[in-house]
Amino acid sequence: MILPLDDELMKTLRHLHSGSAMHWVGNGFPVRSVFDYNGLGRELSPFLLLDYAAPHPFPPGNERRGVEAHPHKGFETVTVAYQGELEHRDSSGGGGRIGPGDVQWMTAGRGIVHEEFHSSDFTRKGGTLQMVQLWVNLRAADKSAPPRYQTLLKGDIPVVSLPDESGELRIIAGEYAEMRGPALTFTPIHLWDVSLRPGKTTTLPLPEGHTTAILVLEGSVVTPDGRKAAPGDLAVYSREGGGLSLMATDDGVKLLLMSGEPIDEPVVGYGPFVMNSLDEIRQAYEEFQKGGMGRVD
Ligand code: MN
């Protein structure tokens, strides 16, 4: 039996945040920037940036949509596909295809060049695309790590039932109820897809001191101060407190929960590079321009 946590030990809502207006990333990803490293991303360490592509229909076509080869350095990009199918190739030889329920966890580390496109199958057939891309910072010491690519398929992501038939939780990274998610991470991170049935409440244990936020994907939740967080909204919670209580409205809710140990180091980001100083950003640009981050063959 899980005892309810004392109210005083719970994380509290810091604020509710709606992202920017929709804009296109390349010609494939209609996203809202929910936060980035120049704004809320500072408070949300180790999370730097989150782009959300809400469900968007694409007609069948011949032209592969997406983003041409571009670099990254100093962090990781985590792409969660909810609807539609994506293809990835990078300069480290990594690559793969992810569809609904799959996740791609790419470590840019010391530098990578990659391209991100709709899959050829999805392009040809058309359909609805829905995805999240989350950037996760690396400690200064890990920014020089070799690039790595993890394809986390739906079947390898454990699904756990929440108490009292309130819903279920998919463990992409971290752990819940002694089950571990498949993602290898550099610092302690929990990344969970949570679904709650209509009107249900659940309490999730989360580490004291961890940054914690949720992105609502479908339906809505009631925040501790009685407001409603709707699709596309980000609710940011206190680092203090060892648990998070979530209450679904009558529509139920699907949300992405991110929680991680903050990295207490300077964050200097510019475009696709996130380092610790402006000097390192300049070096990253030079390195990329000289071809030092490789290319996608
Ligand atoms: Mn990219």
CSV table of C-alpha atoms and ligand atoms in Angstrom, one decimal, residues 70-72 77 106 114 116 133 135, ligand 1:
chain,number,residue,atom,x,y,z
A,70,HIS,CA,22.6,21.2,-38.9
A,71,PRO,CA,25.0,20.9,-35.9
A,72,HIS,CA,24.5,20.6,-32.2
A,77,THR,CA,18.1,16.2,-27.9
A,106,MET,CA,20.6,11.8,-29.1
A,114,HIS,CA,22.2,15.7,-38.1
A,116,GLU,CA,15.6,15.4,-39.1
A,133,GLN,CA,11.6,17.8,-28.7
A,135,TRP,CA,16.9,19.6,-25.0
B,1,MN,MN,18.5,19.2,-34.5
